[in-house]
CSV table of C-alpha atoms in Angstrom, one decimal:
chain,number,residue,atom,x,y,z
A,79,UNK,CA,71.9,106.7,41.9
A,80,UNK,CA,69.7,109.7,42.9
A,81,UNK,CA,70.2,113.3,41.6
A,82,UNK,CA,72.0,114.2,44.9
A,83,UNK,CA,74.6,111.6,44.4
A,84,UNK,CA,73.4,109.1,46.9
A,85,UNK,CA,72.8,105.4,46.3
A,86,UNK,CA,69.2,104.4,47.0
A,87,UNK,CA,67.5,101.1,46.5
A,88,UNK,CA,69.2,98.0,45.3
A,89,UNK,CA,70.3,95.1,47.4
A,90,UNK,CA,71.9,95.7,50.8
A,91,UNK,CA,75.6,95.2,51.2
A,92,UNK,CA,76.5,91.6,52.4
A,93,UNK,CA,73.0,90.4,51.8
A,94,UNK,CA,72.2,87.1,50.2
A,95,UNK,CA,73.9,83.8,50.4
A,96,UNK,CA,77.6,83.7,51.4
A,97,UNK,CA,80.0,82.5,48.7
A,98,UNK,CA,81.2,78.9,49.0
A,99,UNK,CA,84.8,78.3,50.2
A,100,UNK,CA,87.3,77.5,47.5
A,101,UNK,CA,87.9,74.0,48.9
A,102,UNK,CA,84.1,73.3,48.8
A,103,UNK,CA,83.9,74.5,45.2
A,104,UNK,CA,86.7,72.2,44.1
A,105,UNK,CA,85.2,69.2,46.0
A,106,UNK,CA,81.8,69.8,44.4
A,107,UNK,CA,83.3,70.0,40.9
A,108,UNK,CA,82.3,73.7,40.4
A,109,UNK,CA,84.6,76.0,38.5
A,110,UNK,CA,86.8,77.9,40.9
A,111,UNK,CA,89.4,80.6,40.5
A,112,UNK,CA,92.6,80.2,42.5
A,113,UNK,CA,94.4,83.4,43.1
A,114,UNK,CA,97.9,83.1,41.9
A,115,UNK,CA,100.8,85.4,42.4
A,116,UNK,CA,102.6,86.7,39.3
A,117,UNK,CA,106.0,85.0,38.7
A,118,UNK,CA,108.6,85.0,36.0
A,119,UNK,CA,109.7,81.6,34.8
A,120,UNK,CA,113.5,81.4,34.4
A,121,UNK,CA,115.2,79.5,31.7
A,122,UNK,CA,118.0,77.3,33.2
A,123,UNK,CA,120.1,77.4,30.1
A,124,UNK,CA,121.5,80.9,30.8
A,125,UNK,CA,124.9,81.1,32.4
A,126,UNK,CA,124.2,82.2,36.0
A,127,UNK,CA,127.8,82.4,37.0
A,128,UNK,CA,128.8,81.6,40.5
A,129,UNK,CA,125.8,80.5,42.6
A,130,UNK,CA,125.6,81.9,46.1
A,131,UNK,CA,123.9,80.2,49.0
A,132,UNK,CA,120.5,81.9,49.5
A,133,UNK,CA,118.9,82.1,52.8
A,134,UNK,CA,115.1,82.2,52.9
A,135,UNK,CA,113.1,84.5,55.2
A,136,UNK,CA,110.1,82.4,56.0
A,137,UNK,CA,108.1,84.5,58.4
A,138,UNK,CA,108.1,88.3,58.5
A,139,UNK,CA,109.5,89.6,61.8
A,140,UNK,CA,106.7,91.1,64.0
A,141,UNK,CA,107.1,94.7,64.8
A,142,UNK,CA,108.8,95.6,68.1
A,143,UNK,CA,105.7,97.1,69.6
A,144,UNK,CA,104.1,93.7,69.7
A,145,UNK,CA,106.6,92.5,72.3
A,146,UNK,CA,107.0,95.8,74.2
A,147,UNK,CA,107.3,95.8,78.0
A,148,UNK,CA,104.1,96.9,79.7
A,149,UNK,CA,104.0,99.0,82.9
A,150,UNK,CA,103.7,95.9,85.0
A,151,UNK,CA,107.1,94.7,83.6
A,152,UNK,CA,105.6,91.9,81.5
A,153,UNK,CA,105.8,91.8,77.7
A,154,UNK,CA,102.6,92.3,75.8
A,155,UNK,CA,102.8,88.9,74.1
A,156,UNK,CA,101.2,89.9,70.8
A,157,UNK,CA,104.3,88.7,69.0
A,158,UNK,CA,103.5,85.1,70.2
A,159,UNK,CA,100.0,85.5,68.8
A,160,UNK,CA,101.4,86.9,65.6
A,161,UNK,CA,103.8,83.9,65.2
A,162,UNK,CA,101.1,81.3,66.0
A,163,UNK,CA,98.6,82.8,63.6
A,164,UNK,CA,101.2,83.1,60.9
A,165,UNK,CA,102.1,79.4,61.3
A,166,UNK,CA,98.4,78.6,61.1
A,167,UNK,CA,98.1,80.6,57.9
A,168,UNK,CA,101.2,79.0,56.5
A,169,UNK,CA,99.9,75.5,57.1
A,170,UNK,CA,96.9,76.4,54.9
A,171,UNK,CA,99.1,78.0,52.2
A,172,UNK,CA,97.4,81.4,52.7
A,173,UNK,CA,100.2,83.4,54.4
A,174,UNK,CA,101.0,85.3,51.2
A,175,UNK,CA,97.4,86.6,50.9
A,176,UNK,CA,97.2,88.2,54.3
A,177,UNK,CA,98.8,91.6,54.9
A,178,UNK,CA,101.3,91.4,57.8
A,179,UNK,CA,99.9,94.7,59.1
A,180,UNK,CA,96.4,93.1,59.4
A,181,UNK,CA,98.0,90.2,61.2
A,182,UNK,CA,99.8,92.6,63.6
A,183,UNK,CA,96.6,94.5,64.3
A,184,UNK,CA,94.7,91.3,65.1
A,185,UNK,CA,97.6,90.1,67.3
A,186,UNK,CA,97.7,93.4,69.3
A,187,UNK,CA,93.9,93.6,69.7
A,188,UNK,CA,93.8,90.0,71.0
A,189,UNK,CA,96.7,90.5,73.3
A,190,UNK,CA,95.1,93.6,74.7
A,191,UNK,CA,91.8,91.6,75.2
A,192,UNK,CA,93.8,89.0,77.2
A,193,UNK,CA,95.5,91.8,79.2
A,194,UNK,CA,92.1,93.4,80.1
A,195,UNK,CA,90.7,90.0,81.1
A,196,UNK,CA,93.7,89.5,83.4
A,197,UNK,CA,93.0,92.9,84.9
A,198,UNK,CA,89.4,92.0,85.5
A,199,UNK,CA,90.6,88.8,87.2
A,200,UNK,CA,93.0,90.7,89.4
A,201,UNK,CA,90.8,93.7,90.3
A,202,UNK,CA,87.3,92.4,90.0
A,203,UNK,CA,84.2,93.4,88.0
A,204,UNK,CA,83.4,96.5,90.1
A,205,UNK,CA,85.2,99.8,90.5
A,206,UNK,CA,84.8,102.9,92.6
A,207,UNK,CA,83.2,106.0,91.1
A,208,UNK,CA,85.8,108.8,91.2
A,209,UNK,CA,83.4,111.5,92.6
A,210,UNK,CA,80.6,109.7,94.4
A,211,UNK,CA,82.5,106.7,95.6
A,212,UNK,CA,79.7,104.3,94.6
A,213,UNK,CA,80.2,101.0,92.9
A,214,UNK,CA,80.5,101.1,89.1
A,215,UNK,CA,81.4,98.6,86.4
A,216,UNK,CA,85.1,98.2,86.1
A,217,UNK,CA,86.6,100.1,83.1
A,218,UNK,CA,88.5,97.0,82.3
A,219,UNK,CA,85.3,95.2,81.4
A,220,UNK,CA,84.3,97.8,78.9
A,221,UNK,CA,87.9,97.9,77.4
A,222,UNK,CA,87.9,94.1,77.2
A,223,UNK,CA,84.6,94.1,75.3
A,224,UNK,CA,86.0,96.7,72.9
A,225,UNK,CA,89.2,94.8,72.3
A,226,UNK,CA,87.4,91.5,71.8
A,227,UNK,CA,85.1,93.1,69.3
A,228,UNK,CA,88.0,94.6,67.4
A,229,UNK,CA,89.9,91.3,67.5
A,230,UNK,CA,86.9,89.4,66.2
A,231,UNK,CA,86.3,91.9,63.3
A,232,UNK,CA,90.0,91.5,62.3
A,233,UNK,CA,89.9,87.8,62.7
A,234,UNK,CA,86.8,87.4,60.5
A,235,UNK,CA,88.6,89.4,57.8
A,236,UNK,CA,91.7,87.1,58.0
A,237,UNK,CA,89.5,84.0,58.2
A,238,UNK,CA,87.5,85.2,55.1
A,239,UNK,CA,90.8,85.4,53.1
A,240,UNK,CA,91.7,81.9,54.2
A,241,UNK,CA,88.2,80.6,53.4
A,242,UNK,CA,88.2,82.1,49.9
A,243,UNK,CA,91.8,81.0,49.0
A,244,UNK,CA,92.5,77.7,50.9
A,245,UNK,CA,92.5,74.8,48.5
A,246,UNK,CA,92.5,72.1,51.2
A,247,UNK,CA,89.9,71.4,53.8
A,248,UNK,CA,91.0,72.6,57.3
A,249,UNK,CA,89.9,72.0,60.8
A,250,UNK,CA,90.8,74.1,63.8
A,251,UNK,CA,91.1,77.7,64.7
A,252,UNK,CA,94.0,79.4,66.4
A,253,UNK,CA,91.6,81.4,68.4
A,254,UNK,CA,90.6,78.3,70.2
A,255,UNK,CA,94.2,77.9,71.4
A,256,UNK,CA,94.2,81.6,72.6
A,257,UNK,CA,91.1,81.1,74.6
A,258,UNK,CA,92.6,77.9,76.1
A,259,UNK,CA,95.6,80.0,77.1
A,260,UNK,CA,93.4,82.7,78.6
A,261,UNK,CA,91.4,80.1,80.7
A,262,UNK,CA,94.6,78.3,81.8
A,263,UNK,CA,96.1,81.6,82.9
A,264,UNK,CA,93.1,82.2,85.1
A,265,UNK,CA,93.5,78.8,86.7
A,266,UNK,CA,97.2,79.4,87.5
A,267,UNK,CA,96.5,82.3,89.8
């Protein structure tokens, strides 16, 4: 640390080798720390009285804005992406490590990306300049790239949590299914 309070020198952030996934550490026999959630063990000898039927709440309900109606009268569809991604996380036992707000942000960004790609398909890659009338790049292309970048950044954050905490080897990526849906939506028109 310099006199003016800035950090200088040292290694760069995110430089060097990436850490191994938890599943790889376990397979290779290396020591690995599995994050556990705190719990209190109950003694069954206490008199619990009358036992009521408990109903579990498996998946958190996605916020309403993820399924809000758009101006074209269609729902956004981010709630479907939220549910599919949450199921993917649950199958790997990592749903409790991912903040639902992070999952909602990813779902919305990816749904907006799909929406922009649909607009590019409908209206084309070129637009009309408002003052000169000349051909310009469609604003939907720029928005699509922006939403795709945002979705990818959020996905890498989610995937990193899964990679660091998943104890079983996994194959597959829910983004592959989303891209398949995007491509099949284009064929349907």
